[in-house]
Short mmCIF file of C-alpha atoms in Angstrom, two decimals:
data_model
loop_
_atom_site.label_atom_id
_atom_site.label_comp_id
_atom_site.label_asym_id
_atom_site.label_seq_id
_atom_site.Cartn_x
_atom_site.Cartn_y
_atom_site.Cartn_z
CA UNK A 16 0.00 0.00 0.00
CA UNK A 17 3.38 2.30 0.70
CA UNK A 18 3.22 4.30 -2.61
CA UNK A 19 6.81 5.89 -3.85
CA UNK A 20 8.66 8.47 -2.04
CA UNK A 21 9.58 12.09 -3.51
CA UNK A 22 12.64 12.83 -3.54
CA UNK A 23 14.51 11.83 -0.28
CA UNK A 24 11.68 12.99 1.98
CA UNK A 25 9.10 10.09 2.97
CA UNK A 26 5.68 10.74 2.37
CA UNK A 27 2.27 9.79 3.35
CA UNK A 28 0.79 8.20 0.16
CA UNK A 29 -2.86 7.95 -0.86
CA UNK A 30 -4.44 6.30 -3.73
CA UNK A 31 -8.12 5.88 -4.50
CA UNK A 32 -9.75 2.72 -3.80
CA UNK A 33 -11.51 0.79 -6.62
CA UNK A 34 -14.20 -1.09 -4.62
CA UNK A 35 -17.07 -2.74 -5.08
CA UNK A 36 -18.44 -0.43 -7.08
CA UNK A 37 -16.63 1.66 -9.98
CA UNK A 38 -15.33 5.00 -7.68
CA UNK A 39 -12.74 7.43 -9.81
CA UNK A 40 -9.18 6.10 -10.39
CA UNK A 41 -7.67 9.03 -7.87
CA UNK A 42 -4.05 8.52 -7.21
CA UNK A 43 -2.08 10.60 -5.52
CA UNK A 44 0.54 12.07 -2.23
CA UNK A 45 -0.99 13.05 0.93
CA UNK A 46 1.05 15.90 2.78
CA UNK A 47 0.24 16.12 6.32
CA UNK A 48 -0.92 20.08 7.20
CA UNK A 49 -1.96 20.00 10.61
CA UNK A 50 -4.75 21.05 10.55
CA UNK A 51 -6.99 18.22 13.05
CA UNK A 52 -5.45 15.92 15.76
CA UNK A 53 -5.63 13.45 13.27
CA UNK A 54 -4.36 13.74 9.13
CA UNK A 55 -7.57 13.89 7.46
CA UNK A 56 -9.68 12.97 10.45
CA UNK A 57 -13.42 13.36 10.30
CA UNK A 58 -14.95 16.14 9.19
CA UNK A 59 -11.72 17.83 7.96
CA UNK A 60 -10.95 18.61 4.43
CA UNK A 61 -8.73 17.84 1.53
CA UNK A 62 -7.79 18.99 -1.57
CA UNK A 63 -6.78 17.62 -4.67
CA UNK A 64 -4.80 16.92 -7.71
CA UNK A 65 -1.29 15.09 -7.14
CA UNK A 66 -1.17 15.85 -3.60
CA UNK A 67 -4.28 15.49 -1.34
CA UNK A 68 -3.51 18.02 1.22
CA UNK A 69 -5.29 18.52 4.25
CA UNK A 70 -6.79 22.27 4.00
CA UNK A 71 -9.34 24.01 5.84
CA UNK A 72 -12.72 23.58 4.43
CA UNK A 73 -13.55 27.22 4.00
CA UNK A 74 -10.53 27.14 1.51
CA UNK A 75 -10.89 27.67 -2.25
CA UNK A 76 -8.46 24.86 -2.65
CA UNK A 77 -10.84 21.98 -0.71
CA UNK A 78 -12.67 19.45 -2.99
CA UNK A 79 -13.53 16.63 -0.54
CA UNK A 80 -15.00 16.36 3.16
CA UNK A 81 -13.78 12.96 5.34
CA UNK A 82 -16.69 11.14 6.34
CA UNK A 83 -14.85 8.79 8.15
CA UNK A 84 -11.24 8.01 9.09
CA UNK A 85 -10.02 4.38 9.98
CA UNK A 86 -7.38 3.14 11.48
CA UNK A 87 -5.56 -0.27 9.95
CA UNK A 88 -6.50 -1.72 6.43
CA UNK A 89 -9.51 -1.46 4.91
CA UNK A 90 -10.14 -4.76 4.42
CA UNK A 91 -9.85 -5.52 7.83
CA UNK A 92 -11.93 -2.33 8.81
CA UNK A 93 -15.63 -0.86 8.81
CA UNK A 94 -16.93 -0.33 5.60
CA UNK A 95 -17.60 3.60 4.48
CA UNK A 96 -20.42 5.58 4.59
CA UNK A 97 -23.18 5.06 2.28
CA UNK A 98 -22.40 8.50 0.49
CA UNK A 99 -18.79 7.71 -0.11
CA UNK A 100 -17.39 9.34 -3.12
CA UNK A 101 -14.09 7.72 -2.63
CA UNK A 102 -11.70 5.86 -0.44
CA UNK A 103 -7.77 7.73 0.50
CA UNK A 104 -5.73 4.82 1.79
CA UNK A 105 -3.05 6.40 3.72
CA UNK A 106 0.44 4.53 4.73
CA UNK A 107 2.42 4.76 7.25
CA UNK A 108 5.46 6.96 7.32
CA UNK A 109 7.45 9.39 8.78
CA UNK A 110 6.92 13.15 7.94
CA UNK A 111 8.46 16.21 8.81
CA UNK A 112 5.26 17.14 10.61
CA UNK A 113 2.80 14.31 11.82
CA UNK A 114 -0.65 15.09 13.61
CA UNK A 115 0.32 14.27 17.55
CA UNK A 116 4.34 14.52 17.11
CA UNK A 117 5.18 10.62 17.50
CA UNK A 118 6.52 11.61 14.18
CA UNK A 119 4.42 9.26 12.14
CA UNK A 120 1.38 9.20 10.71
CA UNK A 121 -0.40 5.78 11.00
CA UNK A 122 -1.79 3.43 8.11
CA UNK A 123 -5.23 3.34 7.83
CA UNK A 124 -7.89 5.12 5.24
CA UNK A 125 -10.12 8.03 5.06
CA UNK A 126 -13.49 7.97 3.44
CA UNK A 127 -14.29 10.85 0.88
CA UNK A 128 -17.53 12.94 -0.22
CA UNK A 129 -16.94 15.71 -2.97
CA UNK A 130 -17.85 19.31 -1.93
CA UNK A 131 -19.58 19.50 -4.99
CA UNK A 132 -21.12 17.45 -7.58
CA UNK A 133 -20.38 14.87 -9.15
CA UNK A 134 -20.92 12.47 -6.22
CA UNK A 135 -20.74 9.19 -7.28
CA UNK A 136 -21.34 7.82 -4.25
CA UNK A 137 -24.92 8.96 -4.26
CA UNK A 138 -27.72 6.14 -5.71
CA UNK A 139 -27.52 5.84 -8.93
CA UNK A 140 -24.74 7.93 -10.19
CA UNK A 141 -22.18 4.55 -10.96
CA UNK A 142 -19.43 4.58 -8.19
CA UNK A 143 -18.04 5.09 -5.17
CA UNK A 144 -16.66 2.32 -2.93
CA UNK A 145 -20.00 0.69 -2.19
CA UNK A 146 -22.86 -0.82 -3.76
CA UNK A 147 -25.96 0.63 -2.66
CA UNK A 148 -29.86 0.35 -2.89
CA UNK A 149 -30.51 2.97 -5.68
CA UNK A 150 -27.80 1.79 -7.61
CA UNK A 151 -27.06 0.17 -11.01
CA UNK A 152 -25.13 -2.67 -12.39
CA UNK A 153 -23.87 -4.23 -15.59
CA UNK A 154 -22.47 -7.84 -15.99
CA UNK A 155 -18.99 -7.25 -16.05
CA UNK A 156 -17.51 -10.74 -16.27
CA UNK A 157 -18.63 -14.38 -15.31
CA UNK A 158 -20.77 -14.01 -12.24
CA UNK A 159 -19.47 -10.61 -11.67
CA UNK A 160 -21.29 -6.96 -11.94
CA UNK A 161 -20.24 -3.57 -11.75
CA UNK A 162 -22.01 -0.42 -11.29
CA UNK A 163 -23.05 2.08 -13.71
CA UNK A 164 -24.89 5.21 -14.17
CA UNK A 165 -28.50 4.53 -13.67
CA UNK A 166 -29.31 7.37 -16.97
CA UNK A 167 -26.87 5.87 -19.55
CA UNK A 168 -24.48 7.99 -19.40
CA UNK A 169 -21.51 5.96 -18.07
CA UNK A 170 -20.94 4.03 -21.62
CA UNK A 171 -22.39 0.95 -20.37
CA UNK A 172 -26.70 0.56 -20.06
CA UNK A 173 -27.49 -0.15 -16.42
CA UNK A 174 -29.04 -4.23 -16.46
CA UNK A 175 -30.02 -4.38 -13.38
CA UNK A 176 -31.26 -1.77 -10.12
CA UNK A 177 -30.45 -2.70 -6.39
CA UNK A 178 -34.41 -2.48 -5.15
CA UNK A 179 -33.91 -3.68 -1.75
CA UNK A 180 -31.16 -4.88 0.74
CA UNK A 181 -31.66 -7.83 3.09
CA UNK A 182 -30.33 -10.45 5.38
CA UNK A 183 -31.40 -13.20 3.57
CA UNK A 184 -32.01 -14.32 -0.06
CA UNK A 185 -35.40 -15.46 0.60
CA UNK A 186 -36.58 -11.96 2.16
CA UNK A 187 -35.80 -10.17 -1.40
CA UNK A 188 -39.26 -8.76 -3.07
CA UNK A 189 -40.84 -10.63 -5.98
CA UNK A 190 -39.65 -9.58 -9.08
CA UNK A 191 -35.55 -9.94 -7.77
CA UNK A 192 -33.62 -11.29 -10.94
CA UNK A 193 -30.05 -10.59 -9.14
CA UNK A 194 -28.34 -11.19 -5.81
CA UNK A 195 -25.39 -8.59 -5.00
CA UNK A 196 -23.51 -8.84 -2.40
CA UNK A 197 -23.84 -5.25 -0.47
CA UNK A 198 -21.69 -6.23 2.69
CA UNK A 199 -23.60 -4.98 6.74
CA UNK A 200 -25.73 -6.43 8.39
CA UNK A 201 -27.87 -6.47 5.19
CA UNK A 202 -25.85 -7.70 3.08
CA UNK A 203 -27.79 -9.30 0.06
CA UNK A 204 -28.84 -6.86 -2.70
CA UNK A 205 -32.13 -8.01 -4.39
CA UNK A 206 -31.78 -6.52 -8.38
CA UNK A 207 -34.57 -5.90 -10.68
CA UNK A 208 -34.06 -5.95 -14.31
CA UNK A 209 -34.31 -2.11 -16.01
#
């Protein structure tokens, strides 16, 4: 996950995480700014480009709010926020400033809305980290799906629309034609064909 190093100094890299569903391909450095007791902890702001910087939020320069900051690796941590636009994974390393002066900043990964629109995290729109009710699908390969715009206007036509999410196969509504797995305590999307 430890992304390259500028020049001499270490770094704290990010990257955008391609989940379940089809969020933006956002690569990039992470700078710690000070800003919050924590890089990028909840509620603070970033901006963006090849550096995701934290900045103030009243800034010109922020594009992206943190829902949620996690400690460790994602896959072994809580899933985002519905509304997630995109996932920062952020390594460990040791900068010239870190948030509580153990002069590191830990591993772990931040959860990401836009300020503004687009938000492909919202239902329907055909991204973000998760797969949500609202949301579209395509087949993508052998058993597999991947979101999409539910008007078109990703390239691919939606298939399929998450209607409903459940515990259990058996609980999705009549008219279900695909199973997706969502991930929660409801973890079983039931899919209707568009």
């Amino acid at each position: 996950m430890l992304l390259a190093a500028v020049g001499a100094a270490a770094l704290t890299g990010c990257q955008s995480a391609r989940g379940e569903g089809s969020g933006g391909g956002l690569t990039g450095t992470a700078l710690p700014s000070g800003y919050g007791a924590t890089f990028l902890g909840a509620g603070e702001c970033s901006s963006r480009g090849d550096a995701f910087r934290e900045v103030s939020c009243g800034s010109e320069k922020a594009a992206a709010r943190v829902l949620a900051r996690h400690q460790g690796l994602r896959a072994d941590g809580p899933a985002c926020p519905p509304r997630t636009d995109f996932v920062l994974h952020i390594s460990e390393s040791v900068p010239a400033f870190d948030e509580d002066g153990d002069g590191a900043v830990p591993r772990g990964f931040a959860c990401m809305r836009n300020l503004e629109a687009p938000h492909p995290g919202d239902p329907g729109k055909g991204g973000g980290p998760r797969t949500v009710v609202g949301d579209c699908v395509r087949s993508a390969r052998e058993g597999q799906v991947r979101e999409t715009p539910c008007d078109g206007s990703g390239g691919a036509a939606p298939e399929f629309e998450v209607a409903a999410a459940v515990q259990r196969r058996d609980q999705c509504p009549p008219g279900t034609r695909l199973y997706v797995q969502l991930g929660g305590d409801r973890a079983v999307g039931c899919a209707r064909r568009v």
